[in-house]
């Protein structure tokens, strides 16, 4: 019996020792469902960054272990997996979520638990306006990209009769409202402001209304799953006016949901300056491409986010979320997307939104 007890004690000690050599970090986002393309971007970037960091010795000698958490861009599911990540998986930091509607409720759980959460892709301003100490982001805000879109619509496209549409979601409607507010300041009043429903596919009645209003541009706040069919049906009805949206369509999935390359001509979007062109990340970009994966959209954002988390833990020598957030708000971090620094709210000090154009070869490029 003594030998058995001693064996169990030794085994338990070894288990604790092993657990102590691991740093568990959650990667939360839509890993399944209609928006899984964005979840893949978050996972690919985080995974490659973790592998690269581990290959160089990890974080202060400890290896990163990733925990995938699927919220399907559903707020209730986001709350459920946030609790799971904290209570069962015992992660010490979270990269994610993606959809702002998921990030909003989940972030309250992480902050209550004192766990650092950095979102690579949630852009709704309210995320960092609630005084949550451990919540940061490595992307810009909708009030920033909305301003860029409005400037483009009014000053470049010279649009006068603009329809503003959104998907009634935290991200989509928030982005549309931000764009509309700045467009109104510039002297252009929308001829239509209307919401559609996520998951909806038949927009022919809406397109008929757009035609009757003689719009010269359409702005849409939402994701590619609705933007694609909407664009296709506009083109099929002969409405070839510019279609402008935000970073919710920055995925090749947009072309698929639109029904083909021929339908995405004259489509524009706001997104940060293409991270694939930043010198600091060229080696990582080539690594992805050798693997047969194009690091589009938020892939490098999530890679950079993992770098940020790791550097904070390395320098602050802790996994305490409050201390990590405090350190980040006082220091800049070198990433594959260049040097990043944050204000006291957890927002980036510098935003780099620009305009992109989709082409009839199914690719997009920065204007």
Tab-separated table of C-alpha atoms in Angstrom:
chain	number	residue	atom	x	y	z
A	1	UNK	CA	0.000	0.000	0.000
A	2	UNK	CA	2.853	2.357	0.842
A	3	UNK	CA	4.413	1.719	-2.590
A	4	UNK	CA	1.088	2.445	-4.284
A	5	UNK	CA	0.638	5.622	-2.282
A	6	UNK	CA	4.177	6.704	-3.080
A	7	UNK	CA	3.636	5.995	-6.796
A	8	UNK	CA	0.444	8.038	-6.795
A	9	UNK	CA	2.210	10.902	-5.041
A	10	UNK	CA	5.048	10.875	-7.534
A	11	UNK	CA	2.636	10.650	-10.471
A	12	UNK	CA	0.626	13.571	-9.135
A	13	UNK	CA	3.802	15.622	-8.669
A	14	UNK	CA	4.910	14.865	-12.211
A	15	UNK	CA	1.474	15.876	-13.485
A	16	UNK	CA	1.629	19.183	-11.640
A	17	UNK	CA	5.140	19.733	-12.890
A	18	UNK	CA	4.056	19.087	-16.454
A	19	UNK	CA	1.029	21.344	-16.118
A	20	UNK	CA	3.282	24.080	-14.791
A	21	UNK	CA	5.332	23.957	-17.985
A	22	UNK	CA	2.293	24.830	-20.116
A	23	UNK	CA	0.594	28.163	-20.763
A	24	UNK	CA	-2.945	27.617	-22.011
A	25	UNK	CA	-4.379	30.267	-24.298
A	26	UNK	CA	-7.855	30.186	-25.811
A	27	UNK	CA	-8.602	31.035	-29.437
A	28	UNK	CA	-12.280	31.971	-29.547
A	29	UNK	CA	-14.253	32.628	-32.711
A	30	UNK	CA	-16.602	31.166	-35.334
A	31	UNK	CA	-14.766	27.914	-36.026
A	32	UNK	CA	-17.926	26.382	-37.498
A	33	UNK	CA	-20.976	27.797	-39.217
A	34	UNK	CA	-21.510	30.512	-41.780
A	35	UNK	CA	-18.608	32.646	-40.567
A	36	UNK	CA	-16.047	29.873	-40.139
A	37	UNK	CA	-13.741	31.490	-42.712
A	38	UNK	CA	-12.933	34.158	-40.144
A	39	UNK	CA	-12.500	31.571	-37.404
A	40	UNK	CA	-9.964	29.800	-39.589
A	41	UNK	CA	-8.037	33.042	-40.035
A	42	UNK	CA	-7.881	33.511	-36.263
A	43	UNK	CA	-6.835	29.900	-35.662
A	44	UNK	CA	-4.237	29.744	-38.434
A	45	UNK	CA	-2.551	32.924	-37.283
A	46	UNK	CA	-2.582	32.013	-33.597
A	47	UNK	CA	-1.390	28.466	-34.234
A	48	UNK	CA	1.540	29.497	-36.419
A	49	UNK	CA	2.589	32.164	-33.941
A	50	UNK	CA	2.397	29.702	-31.044
A	51	UNK	CA	4.469	27.171	-32.982
A	52	UNK	CA	7.091	29.790	-33.815
A	53	UNK	CA	7.256	31.045	-30.237
A	54	UNK	CA	7.478	27.504	-28.856
A	55	UNK	CA	10.279	26.697	-31.294
A	56	UNK	CA	12.264	29.542	-29.728
A	57	UNK	CA	11.760	28.343	-26.173
A	58	UNK	CA	8.201	29.407	-25.479
A	59	UNK	CA	7.308	32.041	-22.907
A	60	UNK	CA	9.947	32.148	-20.195
A	61	UNK	CA	10.646	28.479	-20.842
A	62	UNK	CA	6.991	27.425	-20.872
A	63	UNK	CA	5.240	26.089	-23.974
A	64	UNK	CA	2.030	27.565	-25.340
A	65	UNK	CA	-0.940	25.204	-25.635
A	66	UNK	CA	-3.897	26.496	-27.636
A	67	UNK	CA	-7.521	25.733	-26.811
A	68	UNK	CA	-9.992	26.154	-29.678
A	69	UNK	CA	-13.350	27.582	-28.616
A	70	UNK	CA	-16.184	27.820	-31.151
A	71	UNK	CA	-18.771	30.564	-30.605
A	72	UNK	CA	-20.285	30.368	-34.135
A	73	UNK	CA	-20.747	34.162	-33.863
A	74	UNK	CA	-23.672	33.508	-31.502
A	75	UNK	CA	-23.694	35.624	-28.299
A	76	UNK	CA	-25.213	32.921	-26.077
A	77	UNK	CA	-22.700	30.377	-27.310
A	78	UNK	CA	-19.920	32.908	-26.772
A	79	UNK	CA	-20.929	33.253	-23.118
A	80	UNK	CA	-20.991	29.479	-22.729
A	81	UNK	CA	-17.519	28.929	-24.153
A	82	UNK	CA	-16.111	31.897	-22.247
A	83	UNK	CA	-17.204	30.239	-19.013
A	84	UNK	CA	-15.768	26.943	-20.215
A	85	UNK	CA	-12.425	28.488	-21.093
A	86	UNK	CA	-12.175	30.012	-17.613
A	87	UNK	CA	-13.648	27.255	-15.450
A	88	UNK	CA	-12.751	24.019	-17.246
A	89	UNK	CA	-9.901	24.763	-19.623
A	90	UNK	CA	-8.257	27.193	-17.178
A	91	UNK	CA	-6.769	29.395	-19.886
A	92	UNK	CA	-4.752	32.414	-18.790
A	93	UNK	CA	-5.480	34.534	-21.883
A	94	UNK	CA	-7.881	34.584	-24.838
A	95	UNK	CA	-7.340	35.595	-28.446
A	96	UNK	CA	-10.764	36.500	-29.830
A	97	UNK	CA	-13.609	36.704	-30.253
A	98	UNK	CA	-14.318	37.819	-33.832
A	99	UNK	CA	-17.929	39.030	-34.034
A	100	UNK	CA	-18.515	42.081	-31.859
A	101	UNK	CA	-21.871	40.656	-30.756
A	102	UNK	CA	-19.968	37.694	-29.269
A	103	UNK	CA	-17.086	39.713	-27.879
A	104	UNK	CA	-19.356	42.070	-25.930
A	105	UNK	CA	-20.877	39.521	-23.481
A	106	UNK	CA	-17.857	37.193	-23.419
A	107	UNK	CA	-15.471	40.010	-22.529
A	108	UNK	CA	-17.389	40.703	-19.319
A	109	UNK	CA	-16.707	37.136	-18.197
A	110	UNK	CA	-12.986	37.386	-18.922
A	111	UNK	CA	-12.716	40.730	-17.173
A	112	UNK	CA	-14.561	39.449	-14.094
A	113	UNK	CA	-12.080	36.548	-13.970
A	114	UNK	CA	-9.081	38.852	-14.429
A	115	UNK	CA	-8.129	37.126	-17.691
A	116	UNK	CA	-6.510	39.041	-20.560
A	117	UNK	CA	-8.594	39.055	-23.754
A	118	UNK	CA	-7.316	40.638	-26.953
A	119	UNK	CA	-9.557	40.596	-30.006
A	120	UNK	CA	-7.917	40.692	-33.442
A	121	UNK	CA	-11.161	41.509	-35.236
A	122	UNK	CA	-13.985	42.990	-33.127
A	123	UNK	CA	-14.355	46.622	-34.123
A	124	UNK	CA	-17.448	47.931	-32.316
A	125	UNK	CA	-16.399	50.985	-30.250
A	126	UNK	CA	-18.377	49.898	-27.172
A	127	UNK	CA	-16.010	46.970	-26.587
A	128	UNK	CA	-13.379	49.292	-25.160
A	129	UNK	CA	-15.736	52.006	-23.873
A	130	UNK	CA	-17.053	50.052	-20.866
A	131	UNK	CA	-14.056	50.352	-18.575
A	132	UNK	CA	-13.169	46.647	-18.704
A	133	UNK	CA	-9.564	46.515	-17.540
A	134	UNK	CA	-8.335	43.296	-19.208
A	135	UNK	CA	-9.889	43.849	-22.649
A	136	UNK	CA	-7.805	45.108	-25.597
A	137	UNK	CA	-7.783	44.802	-29.379
A	138	UNK	CA	-5.236	44.699	-32.174
A	139	UNK	CA	-7.635	46.092	-34.788
A	140	UNK	CA	-9.261	49.472	-35.264
A	141	UNK	CA	-12.758	50.694	-34.451
A	142	UNK	CA	-15.907	51.107	-36.524
A	143	UNK	CA	-16.048	54.835	-35.936
A	144	UNK	CA	-12.612	54.987	-37.581
A	145	UNK	CA	-13.369	52.815	-40.612
A	146	UNK	CA	-16.819	54.353	-40.965
A	147	UNK	CA	-15.211	57.747	-41.359
A	148	UNK	CA	-12.849	56.443	-44.045
A	149	UNK	CA	-15.775	54.885	-45.953
A	150	UNK	CA	-17.846	58.080	-45.781
A	151	UNK	CA	-14.939	60.167	-47.043
A	152	UNK	CA	-14.506	57.754	-49.954
A	153	UNK	CA	-18.212	57.777	-50.825
A	154	UNK	CA	-18.603	61.538	-50.753
A	155	UNK	CA	-15.204	62.894	-51.762
A	156	UNK	CA	-13.972	60.231	-54.208
A	157	UNK	CA	-17.094	58.605	-55.635
A	158	UNK	CA	-19.078	61.874	-55.423
A	159	UNK	CA	-22.151	59.860	-54.418
A	160	UNK	CA	-25.326	61.834	-53.739
A	161	UNK	CA	-28.030	59.182	-53.400
A	162	UNK	CA	-26.676	56.598	-50.987
A	163	UNK	CA	-28.599	53.674	-49.517
A	164	UNK	CA	-27.304	52.552	-46.106
A	165	UNK	CA	-28.054	48.921	-45.233
A	166	UNK	CA	-27.052	46.759	-42.281
A	167	UNK	CA	-27.637	43.284	-40.826
A	168	UNK	CA	-29.107	44.462	-37.466
A	169	UNK	CA	-26.092	42.986	-35.651
A	170	UNK	CA	-23.812	44.746	-33.166
A	171	UNK	CA	-21.018	44.931	-35.721
A	172	UNK	CA	-23.008	45.527	-38.892
A	173	UNK	CA	-25.427	48.148	-37.622
A	174	UNK	CA	-22.737	49.855	-35.570
A	175	UNK	CA	-20.511	50.180	-38.620
A	176	UNK	CA	-23.352	51.420	-40.820
A	177	UNK	CA	-24.355	53.991	-38.206
A	178	UNK	CA	-20.777	55.252	-37.876
A	179	UNK	CA	-20.456	55.666	-41.641
A	180	UNK	CA	-23.863	57.337	-41.914
A	181	UNK	CA	-23.088	59.819	-39.139
A	182	UNK	CA	-19.917	61.030	-40.858
A	183	UNK	CA	-21.563	61.015	-44.286
A	184	UNK	CA	-24.290	63.282	-42.897
A	185	UNK	CA	-21.637	65.649	-41.512
A	186	UNK	CA	-20.187	65.805	-45.025
A	187	UNK	CA	-23.562	66.970	-46.312
A	188	UNK	CA	-25.011	63.785	-47.820
A	189	UNK	CA	-28.267	62.416	-46.421
A	190	UNK	CA	-29.057	58.759	-47.109
A	191	UNK	CA	-32.073	58.038	-49.316
A	192	UNK	CA	-32.670	54.735	-47.522
A	193	UNK	CA	-31.643	53.312	-44.145
A	194	UNK	CA	-32.769	49.735	-43.690
A	195	UNK	CA	-31.859	46.539	-41.881
A	196	UNK	CA	-31.949	43.022	-43.251
A	197	UNK	CA	-31.768	39.744	-41.380
A	198	UNK	CA	-28.708	37.551	-40.980
A	199	UNK	CA	-29.195	34.333	-42.888
A	200	UNK	CA	-31.513	35.974	-45.404
A	201	UNK	CA	-30.715	35.156	-49.043
A	202	UNK	CA	-33.490	36.664	-51.161
A	203	UNK	CA	-32.953	40.399	-51.544
A	204	UNK	CA	-34.769	40.934	-54.836
A	205	UNK	CA	-37.515	43.053	-53.260
A	206	UNK	CA	-34.868	45.216	-51.588
A	207	UNK	CA	-32.968	45.578	-54.857
A	208	UNK	CA	-36.177	46.648	-56.596
A	209	UNK	CA	-36.589	49.349	-53.949
A	210	UNK	CA	-32.985	50.471	-54.462
A	211	UNK	CA	-33.583	50.793	-58.186
A	212	UNK	CA	-36.774	52.785	-57.670
A	213	UNK	CA	-34.843	55.210	-55.467
A	214	UNK	CA	-32.265	55.691	-58.215
A	215	UNK	CA	-29.354	55.147	-55.800
A	216	UNK	CA	-25.841	55.895	-57.019
A	217	UNK	CA	-24.103	53.893	-54.264
A	218	UNK	CA	-24.969	51.267	-51.657
A	219	UNK	CA	-23.261	50.950	-48.279
A	220	UNK	CA	-23.649	47.720	-46.306
A	221	UNK	CA	-22.657	47.044	-42.708
A	222	UNK	CA	-22.366	43.307	-42.186
A	223	UNK	CA	-20.571	40.129	-43.216
A	224	UNK	CA	-19.888	38.362	-46.516
A	225	UNK	CA	-22.686	35.821	-46.044
A	226	UNK	CA	-25.323	38.478	-46.744
A	227	UNK	CA	-23.171	40.923	-48.737
A	228	UNK	CA	-22.437	38.315	-51.422
A	229	UNK	CA	-26.031	37.405	-52.347
A	230	UNK	CA	-27.037	41.074	-52.118
A	231	UNK	CA	-24.349	42.132	-54.592
A	232	UNK	CA	-25.197	39.300	-56.979
A	233	UNK	CA	-28.895	40.172	-57.033
A	234	UNK	CA	-28.078	43.860	-57.538
A	235	UNK	CA	-25.965	42.986	-60.575
A	236	UNK	CA	-28.537	40.551	-61.915
A	237	UNK	CA	-31.129	43.331	-61.854
A	238	UNK	CA	-28.765	45.692	-63.632
A	239	UNK	CA	-27.890	47.785	-60.586
A	240	UNK	CA	-24.145	48.170	-61.133
A	241	UNK	CA	-23.543	51.118	-58.788
A	242	UNK	CA	-20.607	51.012	-56.333
A	243	UNK	CA	-21.128	48.706	-53.350
A	244	UNK	CA	-19.113	49.623	-50.262
A	245	UNK	CA	-18.730	47.614	-47.072
A	246	UNK	CA	-16.320	47.071	-44.187
A	247	UNK	CA	-13.879	44.440	-43.000
A	248	UNK	CA	-16.700	41.905	-42.741
A	249	UNK	CA	-16.163	40.973	-46.393
A	250	UNK	CA	-12.369	40.659	-46.263
A	251	UNK	CA	-12.352	36.987	-47.221
A	252	UNK	CA	-12.322	35.042	-50.472
A	253	UNK	CA	-15.561	33.527	-49.173
A	254	UNK	CA	-17.182	36.782	-50.261
A	255	UNK	CA	-16.601	35.833	-53.901
A	256	UNK	CA	-18.176	32.420	-53.320
A	257	UNK	CA	-21.245	33.827	-51.607
A	258	UNK	CA	-21.594	36.370	-54.434
A	259	UNK	CA	-21.773	33.531	-56.940
A	260	UNK	CA	-18.531	34.196	-58.785
A	261	UNK	CA	-15.821	36.649	-59.702
A	262	UNK	CA	-17.957	38.460	-62.255
A	263	UNK	CA	-20.217	39.854	-59.548
A	264	UNK	CA	-17.625	41.559	-57.309
A	265	UNK	CA	-16.460	44.225	-59.718
A	266	UNK	CA	-17.104	47.746	-58.419
A	267	UNK	CA	-17.142	46.527	-54.804
A	268	UNK	CA	-15.067	48.395	-52.229
A	269	UNK	CA	-14.285	47.805	-48.567
A	270	UNK	CA	-12.456	49.324	-45.630
A	271	UNK	CA	-9.724	47.318	-43.908
A	272	UNK	CA	-6.349	48.011	-42.337
A	273	UNK	CA	-3.358	48.486	-44.617
A	274	UNK	CA	-2.674	45.021	-46.049
A	275	UNK	CA	-0.587	43.253	-43.386
A	276	UNK	CA	0.870	40.944	-46.044
A	277	UNK	CA	2.795	43.919	-47.425
A	278	UNK	CA	4.393	44.948	-44.136
A	279	UNK	CA	8.120	44.248	-44.131
A	280	UNK	CA	8.145	42.903	-40.561
A	281	UNK	CA	5.873	40.026	-41.546
A	282	UNK	CA	7.325	38.906	-44.867
A	283	UNK	CA	8.992	35.796	-43.484
A	284	UNK	CA	5.768	34.669	-41.821
A	285	UNK	CA	3.775	35.365	-44.992
A	286	UNK	CA	6.152	33.137	-46.941
A	287	UNK	CA	5.819	30.419	-44.305
A	288	UNK	CA	2.066	30.386	-44.764
A	289	UNK	CA	2.329	30.361	-48.546
A	290	UNK	CA	4.741	27.415	-48.482
A	291	UNK	CA	2.026	25.585	-46.580
A	292	UNK	CA	-0.429	26.376	-49.374
A	293	UNK	CA	-2.373	28.904	-47.310
A	294	UNK	CA	-2.824	32.550	-48.225
A	295	UNK	CA	-2.766	34.617	-44.981
A	296	UNK	CA	-5.621	36.921	-45.944
A	297	UNK	CA	-7.853	39.002	-43.724
A	298	UNK	CA	-7.252	38.591	-40.017
A	299	UNK	CA	-4.654	35.816	-40.192
A	300	UNK	CA	-1.719	38.103	-39.471
A	301	UNK	CA	-3.796	40.071	-36.981
A	302	UNK	CA	-4.171	36.923	-34.883
A	303	UNK	CA	-0.482	36.077	-35.348
A	304	UNK	CA	0.399	39.560	-34.079
A	305	UNK	CA	-2.052	39.165	-31.188
A	306	UNK	CA	-0.295	36.005	-30.054
A	307	UNK	CA	3.012	37.871	-30.209
A	308	UNK	CA	1.518	40.621	-28.058
A	309	UNK	CA	0.221	38.163	-25.444
A	310	UNK	CA	3.546	36.322	-25.328
A	311	UNK	CA	5.625	39.487	-25.045
A	312	UNK	CA	3.484	40.829	-22.210
A	313	UNK	CA	3.825	37.560	-20.275
A	314	UNK	CA	7.541	37.435	-20.960
A	315	UNK	CA	8.261	40.976	-19.843
A	316	UNK	CA	5.760	41.256	-16.982
A	317	UNK	CA	6.669	37.731	-15.818
A	318	UNK	CA	3.070	36.914	-14.961
A	319	UNK	CA	-0.147	35.529	-16.430
A	320	UNK	CA	-2.313	37.818	-14.303
A	321	UNK	CA	-4.627	39.549	-16.760
A	322	UNK	CA	-4.810	42.848	-14.895
A	323	UNK	CA	-1.028	43.136	-14.703
A	324	UNK	CA	-0.634	42.099	-18.354
A	325	UNK	CA	-3.157	44.698	-19.531
A	326	UNK	CA	-1.429	47.372	-17.458
A	327	UNK	CA	1.938	46.461	-18.965
A	328	UNK	CA	0.571	46.584	-22.515
A	329	UNK	CA	-0.995	50.009	-21.991
A	330	UNK	CA	2.435	51.295	-21.001
A	331	UNK	CA	4.631	49.564	-23.586
A	332	UNK	CA	4.852	49.053	-27.354
A	333	UNK	CA	5.300	45.596	-28.891
A	334	UNK	CA	7.041	44.606	-32.134
A	335	UNK	CA	4.816	42.361	-34.252
A	336	UNK	CA	4.527	41.062	-37.807
A	337	UNK	CA	2.283	44.060	-38.379
A	338	UNK	CA	4.815	46.540	-37.084
A	339	UNK	CA	5.010	48.234	-33.692
A	340	UNK	CA	1.725	48.290	-31.757
A	341	UNK	CA	0.833	50.342	-28.690
A	342	UNK	CA	-2.397	50.993	-26.770
A	343	UNK	CA	-4.217	53.750	-24.947
A	344	UNK	CA	-5.797	53.393	-21.502
A	345	UNK	CA	-9.020	52.049	-23.019
A	346	UNK	CA	-7.239	49.172	-24.768
A	347	UNK	CA	-7.495	50.652	-28.269
A	348	UNK	CA	-4.543	50.971	-30.615
A	349	UNK	CA	-2.914	54.378	-30.563
A	350	UNK	CA	-2.755	54.328	-34.361
A	351	UNK	CA	-5.389	53.064	-36.814
A	352	UNK	CA	-4.555	52.439	-40.479
A	353	UNK	CA	-7.861	51.905	-42.304
A	354	UNK	CA	-7.721	52.289	-46.074
A	355	UNK	CA	-9.970	51.545	-49.055
A	356	UNK	CA	-9.708	48.301	-51.032
A	357	UNK	CA	-11.310	47.375	-54.334
A	358	UNK	CA	-12.489	43.922	-55.368
A	359	UNK	CA	-11.719	42.961	-58.977
A	360	UNK	CA	-13.407	40.639	-61.467
A	361	UNK	CA	-10.549	38.153	-60.996
A	362	UNK	CA	-11.811	37.510	-57.475
A	363	UNK	CA	-8.946	39.359	-55.769
A	364	UNK	CA	-8.826	42.599	-53.829
A	365	UNK	CA	-6.151	45.283	-53.707
A	366	UNK	CA	-5.526	48.493	-51.812
A	367	UNK	CA	-6.409	51.685	-53.643
